[in-house]
mmCIF file of C-alpha atoms in Angstrom:
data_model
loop_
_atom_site.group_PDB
_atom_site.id
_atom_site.type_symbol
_atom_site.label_atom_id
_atom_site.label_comp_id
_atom_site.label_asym_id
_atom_site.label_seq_id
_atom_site.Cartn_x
_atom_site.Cartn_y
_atom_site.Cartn_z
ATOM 1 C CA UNK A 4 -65.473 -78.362 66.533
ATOM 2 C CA UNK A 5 -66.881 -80.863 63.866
ATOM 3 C CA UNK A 6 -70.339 -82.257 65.065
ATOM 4 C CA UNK A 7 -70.589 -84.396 61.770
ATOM 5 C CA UNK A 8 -69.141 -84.903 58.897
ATOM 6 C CA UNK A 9 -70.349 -87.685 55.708
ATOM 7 C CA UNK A 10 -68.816 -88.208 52.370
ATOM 8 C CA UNK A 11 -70.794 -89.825 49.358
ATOM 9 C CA UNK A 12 -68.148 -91.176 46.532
ATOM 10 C CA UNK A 13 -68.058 -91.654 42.599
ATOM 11 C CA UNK A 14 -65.597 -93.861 41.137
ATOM 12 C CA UNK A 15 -63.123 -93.371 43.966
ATOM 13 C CA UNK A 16 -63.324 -89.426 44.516
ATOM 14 C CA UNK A 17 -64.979 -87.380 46.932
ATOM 15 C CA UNK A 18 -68.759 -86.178 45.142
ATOM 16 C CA UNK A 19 -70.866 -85.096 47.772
ATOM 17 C CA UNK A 20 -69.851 -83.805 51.679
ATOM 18 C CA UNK A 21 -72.015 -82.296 54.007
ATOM 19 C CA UNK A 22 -70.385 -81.177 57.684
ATOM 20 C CA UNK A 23 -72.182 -79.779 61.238
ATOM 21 C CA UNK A 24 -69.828 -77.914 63.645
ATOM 22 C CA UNK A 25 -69.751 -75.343 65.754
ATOM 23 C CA UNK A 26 -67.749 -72.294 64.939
ATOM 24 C CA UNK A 27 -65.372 -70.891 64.694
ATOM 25 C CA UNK A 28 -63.896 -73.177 62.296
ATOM 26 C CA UNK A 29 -60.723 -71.894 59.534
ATOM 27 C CA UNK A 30 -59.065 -74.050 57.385
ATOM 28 C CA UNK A 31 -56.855 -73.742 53.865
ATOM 29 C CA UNK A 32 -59.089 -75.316 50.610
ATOM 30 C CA UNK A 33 -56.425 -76.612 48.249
ATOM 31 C CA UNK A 34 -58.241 -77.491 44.896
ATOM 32 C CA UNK A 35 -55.177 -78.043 42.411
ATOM 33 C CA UNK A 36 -57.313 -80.493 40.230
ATOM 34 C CA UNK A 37 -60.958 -79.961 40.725
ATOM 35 C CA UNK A 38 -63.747 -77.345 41.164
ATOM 36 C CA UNK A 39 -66.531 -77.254 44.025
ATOM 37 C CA UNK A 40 -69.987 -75.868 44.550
ATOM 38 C CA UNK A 41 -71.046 -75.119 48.064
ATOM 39 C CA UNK A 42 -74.396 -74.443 49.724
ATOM 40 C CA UNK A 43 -74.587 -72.954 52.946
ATOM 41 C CA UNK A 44 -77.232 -74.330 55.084
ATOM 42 C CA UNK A 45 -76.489 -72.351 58.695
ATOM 43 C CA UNK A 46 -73.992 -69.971 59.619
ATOM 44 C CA UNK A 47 -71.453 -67.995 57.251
ATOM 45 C CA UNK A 48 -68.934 -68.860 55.188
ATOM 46 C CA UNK A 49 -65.739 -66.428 54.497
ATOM 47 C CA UNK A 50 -63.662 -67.696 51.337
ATOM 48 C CA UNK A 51 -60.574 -66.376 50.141
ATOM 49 C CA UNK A 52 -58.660 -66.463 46.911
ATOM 50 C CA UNK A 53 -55.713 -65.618 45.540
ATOM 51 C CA UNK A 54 -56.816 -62.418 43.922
ATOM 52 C CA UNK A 55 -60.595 -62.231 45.810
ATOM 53 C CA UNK A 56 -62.756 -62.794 49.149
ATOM 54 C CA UNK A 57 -66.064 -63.258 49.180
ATOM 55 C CA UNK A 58 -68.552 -63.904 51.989
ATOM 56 C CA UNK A 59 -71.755 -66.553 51.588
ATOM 57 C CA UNK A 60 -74.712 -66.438 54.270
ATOM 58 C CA UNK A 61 -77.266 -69.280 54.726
ATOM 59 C CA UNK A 62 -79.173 -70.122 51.640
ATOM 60 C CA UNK A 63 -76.248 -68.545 49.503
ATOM 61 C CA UNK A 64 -73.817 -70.547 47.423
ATOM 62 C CA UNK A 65 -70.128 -69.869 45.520
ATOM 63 C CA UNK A 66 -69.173 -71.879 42.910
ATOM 64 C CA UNK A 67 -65.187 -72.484 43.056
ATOM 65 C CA UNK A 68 -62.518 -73.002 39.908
ATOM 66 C CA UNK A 69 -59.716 -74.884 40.996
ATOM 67 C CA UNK A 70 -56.843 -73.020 43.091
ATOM 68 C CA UNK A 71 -56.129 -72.108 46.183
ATOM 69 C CA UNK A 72 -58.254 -71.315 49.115
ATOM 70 C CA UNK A 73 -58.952 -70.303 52.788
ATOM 71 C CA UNK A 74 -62.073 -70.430 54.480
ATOM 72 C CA UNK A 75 -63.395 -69.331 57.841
ATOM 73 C CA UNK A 76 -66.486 -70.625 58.694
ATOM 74 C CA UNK A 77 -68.584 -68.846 61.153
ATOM 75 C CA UNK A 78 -71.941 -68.502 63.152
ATOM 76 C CA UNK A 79 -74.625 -65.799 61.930
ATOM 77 C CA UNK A 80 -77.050 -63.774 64.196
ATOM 78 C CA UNK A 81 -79.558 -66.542 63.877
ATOM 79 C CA UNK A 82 -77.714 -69.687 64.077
ATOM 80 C CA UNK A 83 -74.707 -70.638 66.280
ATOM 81 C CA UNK A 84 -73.910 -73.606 63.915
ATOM 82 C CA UNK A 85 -72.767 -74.112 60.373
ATOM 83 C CA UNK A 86 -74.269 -76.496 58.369
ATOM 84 C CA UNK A 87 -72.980 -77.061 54.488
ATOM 85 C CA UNK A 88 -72.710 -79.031 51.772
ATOM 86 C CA UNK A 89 -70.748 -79.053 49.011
ATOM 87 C CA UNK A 90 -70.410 -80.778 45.204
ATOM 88 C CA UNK A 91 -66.811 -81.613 43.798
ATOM 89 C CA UNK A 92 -65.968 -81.598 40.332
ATOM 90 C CA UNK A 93 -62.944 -83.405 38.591
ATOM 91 C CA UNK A 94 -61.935 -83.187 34.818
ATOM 92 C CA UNK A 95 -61.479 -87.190 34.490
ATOM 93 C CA UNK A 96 -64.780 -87.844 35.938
ATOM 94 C CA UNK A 97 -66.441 -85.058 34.073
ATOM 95 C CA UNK A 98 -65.164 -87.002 30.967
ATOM 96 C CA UNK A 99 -66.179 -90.001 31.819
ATOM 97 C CA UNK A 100 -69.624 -89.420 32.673
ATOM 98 C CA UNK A 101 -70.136 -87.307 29.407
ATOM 99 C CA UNK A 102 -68.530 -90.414 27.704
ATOM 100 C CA UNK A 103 -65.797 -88.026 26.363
ATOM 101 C CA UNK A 104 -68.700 -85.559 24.786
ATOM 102 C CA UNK A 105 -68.642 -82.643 27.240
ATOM 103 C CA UNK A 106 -71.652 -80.024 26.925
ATOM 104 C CA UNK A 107 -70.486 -76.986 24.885
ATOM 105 C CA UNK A 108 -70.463 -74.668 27.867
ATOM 106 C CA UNK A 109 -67.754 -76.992 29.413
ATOM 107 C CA UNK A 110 -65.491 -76.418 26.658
ATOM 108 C CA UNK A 111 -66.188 -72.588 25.317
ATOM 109 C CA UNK A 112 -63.543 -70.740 26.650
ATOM 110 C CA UNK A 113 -65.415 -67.440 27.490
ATOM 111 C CA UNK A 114 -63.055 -63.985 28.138
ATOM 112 C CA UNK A 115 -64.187 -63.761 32.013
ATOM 113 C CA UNK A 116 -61.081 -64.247 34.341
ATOM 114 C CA UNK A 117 -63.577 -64.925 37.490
ATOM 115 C CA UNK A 118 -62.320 -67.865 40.040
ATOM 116 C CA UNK A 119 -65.474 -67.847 42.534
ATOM 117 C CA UNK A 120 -68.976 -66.494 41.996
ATOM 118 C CA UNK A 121 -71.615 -65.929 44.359
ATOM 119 C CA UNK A 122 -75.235 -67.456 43.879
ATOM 120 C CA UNK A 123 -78.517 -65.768 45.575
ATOM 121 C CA UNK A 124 -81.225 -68.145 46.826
ATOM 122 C CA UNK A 125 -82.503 -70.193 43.958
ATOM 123 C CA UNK A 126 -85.956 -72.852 44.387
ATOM 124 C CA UNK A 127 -84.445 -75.622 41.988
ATOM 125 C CA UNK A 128 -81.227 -74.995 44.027
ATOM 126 C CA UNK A 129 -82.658 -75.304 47.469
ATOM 127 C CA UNK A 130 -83.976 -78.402 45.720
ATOM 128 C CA UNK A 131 -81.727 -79.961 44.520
ATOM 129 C CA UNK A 132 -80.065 -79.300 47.980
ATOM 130 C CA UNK A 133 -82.416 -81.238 49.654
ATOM 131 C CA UNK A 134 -82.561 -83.768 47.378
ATOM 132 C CA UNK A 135 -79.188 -84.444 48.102
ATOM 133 C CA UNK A 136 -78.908 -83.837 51.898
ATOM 134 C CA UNK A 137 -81.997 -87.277 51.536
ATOM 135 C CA UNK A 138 -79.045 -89.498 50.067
ATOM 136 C CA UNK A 139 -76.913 -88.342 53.050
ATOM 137 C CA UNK A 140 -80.253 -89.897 55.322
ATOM 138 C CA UNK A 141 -80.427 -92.906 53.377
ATOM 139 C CA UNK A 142 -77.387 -93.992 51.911
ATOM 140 C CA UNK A 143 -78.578 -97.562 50.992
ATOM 141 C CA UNK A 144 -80.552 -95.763 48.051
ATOM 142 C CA UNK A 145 -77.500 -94.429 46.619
ATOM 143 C CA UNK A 146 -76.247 -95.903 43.592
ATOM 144 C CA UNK A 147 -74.013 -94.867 40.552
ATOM 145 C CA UNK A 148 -76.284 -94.480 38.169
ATOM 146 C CA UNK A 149 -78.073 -91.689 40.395
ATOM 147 C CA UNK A 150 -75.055 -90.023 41.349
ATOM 148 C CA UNK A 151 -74.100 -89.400 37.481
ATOM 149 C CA UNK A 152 -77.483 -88.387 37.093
ATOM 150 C CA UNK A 153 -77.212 -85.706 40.298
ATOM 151 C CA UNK A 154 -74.071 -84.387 39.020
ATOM 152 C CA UNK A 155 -75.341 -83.632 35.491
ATOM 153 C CA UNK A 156 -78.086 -81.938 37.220
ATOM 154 C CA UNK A 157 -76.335 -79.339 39.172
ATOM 155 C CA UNK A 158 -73.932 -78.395 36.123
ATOM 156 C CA UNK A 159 -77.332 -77.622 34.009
ATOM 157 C CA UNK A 160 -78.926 -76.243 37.228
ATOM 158 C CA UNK A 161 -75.312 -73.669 37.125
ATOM 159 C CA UNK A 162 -75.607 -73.185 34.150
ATOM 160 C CA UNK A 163 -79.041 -71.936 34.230
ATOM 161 C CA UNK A 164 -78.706 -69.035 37.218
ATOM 162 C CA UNK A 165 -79.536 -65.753 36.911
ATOM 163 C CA UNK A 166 -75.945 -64.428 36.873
ATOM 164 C CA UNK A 167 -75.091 -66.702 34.035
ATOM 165 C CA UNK A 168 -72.203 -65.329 32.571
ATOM 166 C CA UNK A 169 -70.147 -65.777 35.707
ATOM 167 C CA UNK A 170 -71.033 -69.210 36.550
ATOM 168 C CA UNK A 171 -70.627 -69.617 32.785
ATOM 169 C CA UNK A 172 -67.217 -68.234 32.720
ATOM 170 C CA UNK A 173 -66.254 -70.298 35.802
ATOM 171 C CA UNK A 174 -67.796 -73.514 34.389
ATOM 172 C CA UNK A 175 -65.999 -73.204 30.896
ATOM 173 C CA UNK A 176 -62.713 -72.804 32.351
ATOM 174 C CA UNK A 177 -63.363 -75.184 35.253
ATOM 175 C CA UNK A 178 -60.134 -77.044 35.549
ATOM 176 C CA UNK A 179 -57.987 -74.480 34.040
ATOM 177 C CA UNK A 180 -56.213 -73.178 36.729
ATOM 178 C CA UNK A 181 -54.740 -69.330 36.862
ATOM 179 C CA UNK A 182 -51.480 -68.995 37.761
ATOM 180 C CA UNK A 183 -50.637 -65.628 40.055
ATOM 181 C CA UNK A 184 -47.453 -64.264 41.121
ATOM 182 C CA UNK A 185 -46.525 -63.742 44.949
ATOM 183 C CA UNK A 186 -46.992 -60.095 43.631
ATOM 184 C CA UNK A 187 -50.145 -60.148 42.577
ATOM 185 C CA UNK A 188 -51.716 -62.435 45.361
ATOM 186 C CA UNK A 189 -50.389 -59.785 48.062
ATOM 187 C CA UNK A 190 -51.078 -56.598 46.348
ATOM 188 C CA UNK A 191 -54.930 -58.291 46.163
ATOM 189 C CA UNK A 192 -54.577 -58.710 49.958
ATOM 190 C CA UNK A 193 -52.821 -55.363 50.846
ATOM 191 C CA UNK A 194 -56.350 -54.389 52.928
ATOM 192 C CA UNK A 195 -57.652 -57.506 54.280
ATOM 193 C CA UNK A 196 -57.146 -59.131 57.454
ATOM 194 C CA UNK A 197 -55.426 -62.026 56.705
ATOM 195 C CA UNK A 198 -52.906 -63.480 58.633
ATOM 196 C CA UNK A 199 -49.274 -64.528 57.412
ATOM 197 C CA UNK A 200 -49.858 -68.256 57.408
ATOM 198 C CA UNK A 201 -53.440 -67.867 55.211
ATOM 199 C CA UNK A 202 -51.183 -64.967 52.216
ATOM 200 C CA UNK A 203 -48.871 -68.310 52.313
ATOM 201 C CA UNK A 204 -51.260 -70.602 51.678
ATOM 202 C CA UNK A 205 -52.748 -69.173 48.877
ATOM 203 C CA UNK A 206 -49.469 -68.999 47.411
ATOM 204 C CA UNK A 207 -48.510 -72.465 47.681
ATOM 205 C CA UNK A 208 -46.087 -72.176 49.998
ATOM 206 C CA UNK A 209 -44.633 -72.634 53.587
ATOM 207 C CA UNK A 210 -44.307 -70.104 55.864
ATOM 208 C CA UNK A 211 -40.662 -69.686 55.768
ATOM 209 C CA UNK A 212 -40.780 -70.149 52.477
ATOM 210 C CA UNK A 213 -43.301 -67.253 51.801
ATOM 211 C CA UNK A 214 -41.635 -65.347 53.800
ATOM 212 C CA UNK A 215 -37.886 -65.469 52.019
ATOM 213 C CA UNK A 216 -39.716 -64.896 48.889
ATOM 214 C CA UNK A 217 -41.129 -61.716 49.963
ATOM 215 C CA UNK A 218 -38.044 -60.363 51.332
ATOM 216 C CA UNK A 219 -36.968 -61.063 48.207
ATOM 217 C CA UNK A 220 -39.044 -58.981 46.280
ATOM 218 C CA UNK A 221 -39.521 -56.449 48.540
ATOM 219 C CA UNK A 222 -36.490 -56.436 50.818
ATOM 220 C CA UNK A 223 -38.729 -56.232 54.007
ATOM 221 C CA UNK A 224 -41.009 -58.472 55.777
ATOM 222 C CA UNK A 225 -44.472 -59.549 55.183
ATOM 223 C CA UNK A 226 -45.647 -57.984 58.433
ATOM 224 C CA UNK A 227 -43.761 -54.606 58.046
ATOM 225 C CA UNK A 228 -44.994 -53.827 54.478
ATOM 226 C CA UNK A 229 -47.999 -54.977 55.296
ATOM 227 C CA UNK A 230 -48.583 -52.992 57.855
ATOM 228 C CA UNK A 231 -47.314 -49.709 56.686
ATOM 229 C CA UNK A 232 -49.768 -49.947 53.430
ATOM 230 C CA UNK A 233 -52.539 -50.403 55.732
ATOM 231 C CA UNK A 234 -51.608 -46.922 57.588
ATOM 232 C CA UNK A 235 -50.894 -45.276 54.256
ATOM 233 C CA UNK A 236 -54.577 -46.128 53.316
ATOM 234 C CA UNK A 237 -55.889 -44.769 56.921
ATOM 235 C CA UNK A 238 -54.048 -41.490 56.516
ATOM 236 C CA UNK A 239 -55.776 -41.018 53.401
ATOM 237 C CA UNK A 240 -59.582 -41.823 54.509
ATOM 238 C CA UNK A 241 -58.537 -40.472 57.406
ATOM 239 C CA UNK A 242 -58.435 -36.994 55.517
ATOM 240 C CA UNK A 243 -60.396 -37.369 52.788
ATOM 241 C CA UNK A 244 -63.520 -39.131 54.215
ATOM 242 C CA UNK A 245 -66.047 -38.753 57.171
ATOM 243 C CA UNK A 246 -65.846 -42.434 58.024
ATOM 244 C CA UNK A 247 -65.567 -43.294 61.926
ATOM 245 C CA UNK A 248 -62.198 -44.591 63.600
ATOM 246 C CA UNK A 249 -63.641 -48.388 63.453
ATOM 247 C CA UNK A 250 -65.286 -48.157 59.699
ATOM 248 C CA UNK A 251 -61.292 -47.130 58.621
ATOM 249 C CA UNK A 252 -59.920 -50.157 60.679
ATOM 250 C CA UNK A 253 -62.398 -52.128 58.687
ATOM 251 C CA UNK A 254 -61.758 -50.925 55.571
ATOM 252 C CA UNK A 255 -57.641 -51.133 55.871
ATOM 253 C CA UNK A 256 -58.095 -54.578 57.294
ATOM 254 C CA UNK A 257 -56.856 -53.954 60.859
ATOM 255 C CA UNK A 258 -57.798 -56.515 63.308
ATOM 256 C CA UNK A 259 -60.575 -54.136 65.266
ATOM 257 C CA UNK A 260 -60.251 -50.434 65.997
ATOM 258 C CA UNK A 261 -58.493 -50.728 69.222
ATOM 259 C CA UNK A 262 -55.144 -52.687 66.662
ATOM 260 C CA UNK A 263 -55.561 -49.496 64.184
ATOM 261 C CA UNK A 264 -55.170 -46.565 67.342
ATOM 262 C CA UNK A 265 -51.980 -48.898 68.942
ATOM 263 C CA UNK A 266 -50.253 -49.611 65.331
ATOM 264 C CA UNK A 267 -51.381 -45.665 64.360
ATOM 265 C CA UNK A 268 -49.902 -44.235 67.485
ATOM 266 C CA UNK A 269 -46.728 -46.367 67.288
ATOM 267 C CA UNK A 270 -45.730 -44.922 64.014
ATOM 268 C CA UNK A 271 -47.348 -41.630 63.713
ATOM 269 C CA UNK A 272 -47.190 -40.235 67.889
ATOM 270 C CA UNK A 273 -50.559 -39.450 67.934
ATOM 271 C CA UNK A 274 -54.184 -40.695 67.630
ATOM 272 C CA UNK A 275 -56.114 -41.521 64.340
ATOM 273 C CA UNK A 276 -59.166 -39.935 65.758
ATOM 274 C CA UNK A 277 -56.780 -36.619 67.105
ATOM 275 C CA UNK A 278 -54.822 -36.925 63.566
ATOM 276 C CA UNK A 279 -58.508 -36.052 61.788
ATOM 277 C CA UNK A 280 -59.466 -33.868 63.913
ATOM 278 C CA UNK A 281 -56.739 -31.773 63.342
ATOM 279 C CA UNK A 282 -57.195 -31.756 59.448
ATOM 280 C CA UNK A 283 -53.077 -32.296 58.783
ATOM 281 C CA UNK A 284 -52.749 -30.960 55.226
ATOM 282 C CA UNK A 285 -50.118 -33.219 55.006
ATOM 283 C CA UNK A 286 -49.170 -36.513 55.568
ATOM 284 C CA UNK A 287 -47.052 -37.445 58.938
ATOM 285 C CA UNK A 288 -43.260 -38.256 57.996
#
């Protein structure tokens, strides 16, 4: 549930947005025609791309190219609320600002095909954080001229991080957007646990859609295919690995260990945990 939620503008589009709520909180992150920093203040963030997923704690940040996105946001052991803020950036306003004279890091294409990139704790980040989280408190000091000058700032402060040639990579080809086939953006997912509706998403489609496309392609359904590379994965770290009943679940993307014995035992007859400990030197039919 959203606690609160404020928006700070420049020249019509959405610059600066800071939320409170209480998770758990999931939403799709559509970003066709811009790019986004954001800082995690409490809680976790859990962002997914079309070929990636990566997962921010409190005092991390992830710097976004434009694309598409889901996001769960979540509590952490020491906080039961999230707390975030987050920077937008759009080509046109880029321009603009820059006067039509972008910085050369904006417009070196660099070889890196990276569409989100983690950032550690940083002082002039945490800064600049609370720099901006003081407009948020007084929004009658807010004016243009210091909201051109705040989002020059974090693009140097980016540009300046320790892992430079990601954010580097990500900044030069900010608004260049990759384009992935259904293909690609479900073999990328074949081990997560993602639902239907979120593998959709990131493809830019319906549901129904999606899920015509797929048959398509594969000439079963999302769920079925899906499911049966997740148990072709846990028969082989079932056999090949010491790793308990619930890491496997983890690691094929299973709901929870409880999903992984029911789907196991539907297909197979028998138990994951009775399946290793019977060292099968081959696979079940």
């Amino acid at each position: 549930m959203v606690q609160d939620y404020k928006t700070i503008d420049l020249f019509g589009k959405l610059l600066f947005e800071t939320i409170i709520l209480k998770p758990p909180y999931k939403k799709p992150n559509l970003m066709p025609n811009e790019a986004c920093f954001l800082y995690i203040l409490k809680g976790e963030y859990d962002s997914i791309s079309e070929t990636e997923r990566l997962k921010i704690e409190a005092q991390e940040s992830l710097l976004m190219k434009c694309g598409n996105y889901t996001c769960n946001m979540r509590s952490s052991e020491v906080s039961d609320t999230y707390q975030a803020l987050a920077v937008h950036f759009y080509p046109d306003i880029l321009m603009k600002i820059y006067e039509d004279k972008l910085p050369d890091f904006l417009t070196q294409k660099l070889p890196l095909d990276i569409g989100m990139s983690k950032l550690n704790s940083d002082i002039l980040i945490r800064k600049y954080i609370e720099g901006i989280l003081f407009y948020f408190q007084n929004p009658d000091l807010v004016t243009e001229e210091i909201l051109i000058l705040k989002l020059k700032e974090i693009i140097l402060l980016l540009n300046q991080t320790t892992n430079a040639p990601a954010i580097r990579s990500i900044l030069s080809n900010l608004f260049s957007p990759s384009s992935y086939s259904l293909r690609e953006i479900v073999k990328a997912h074949y081990y997560e646990n993602i639902s239907l509706e979120e593998l959709a998403i990131l493809n830019n489609q319906s549901l129904s859609s999606f899920k015509r496309e797929f048959r398509k392609i594969y000439n079963s359904s999302p769920a079925t295919y899906l499911r049966e590379k997740k148990l072709e994965k846990s028969i082989q770290l079932l056999v090949s690995t010491d790793l308990r009943t619930t890491d496997i679940a983890y690691e094929c993307g299973f709901t929870n260990a409880s999903h992984f014995s029911k789907t196991f035992k539907n297909k197979y007859g028998i138990s994951p945990t009775f399946y290793k400990l019977t060292h099968l030197d081959k696979p079940l039919n």
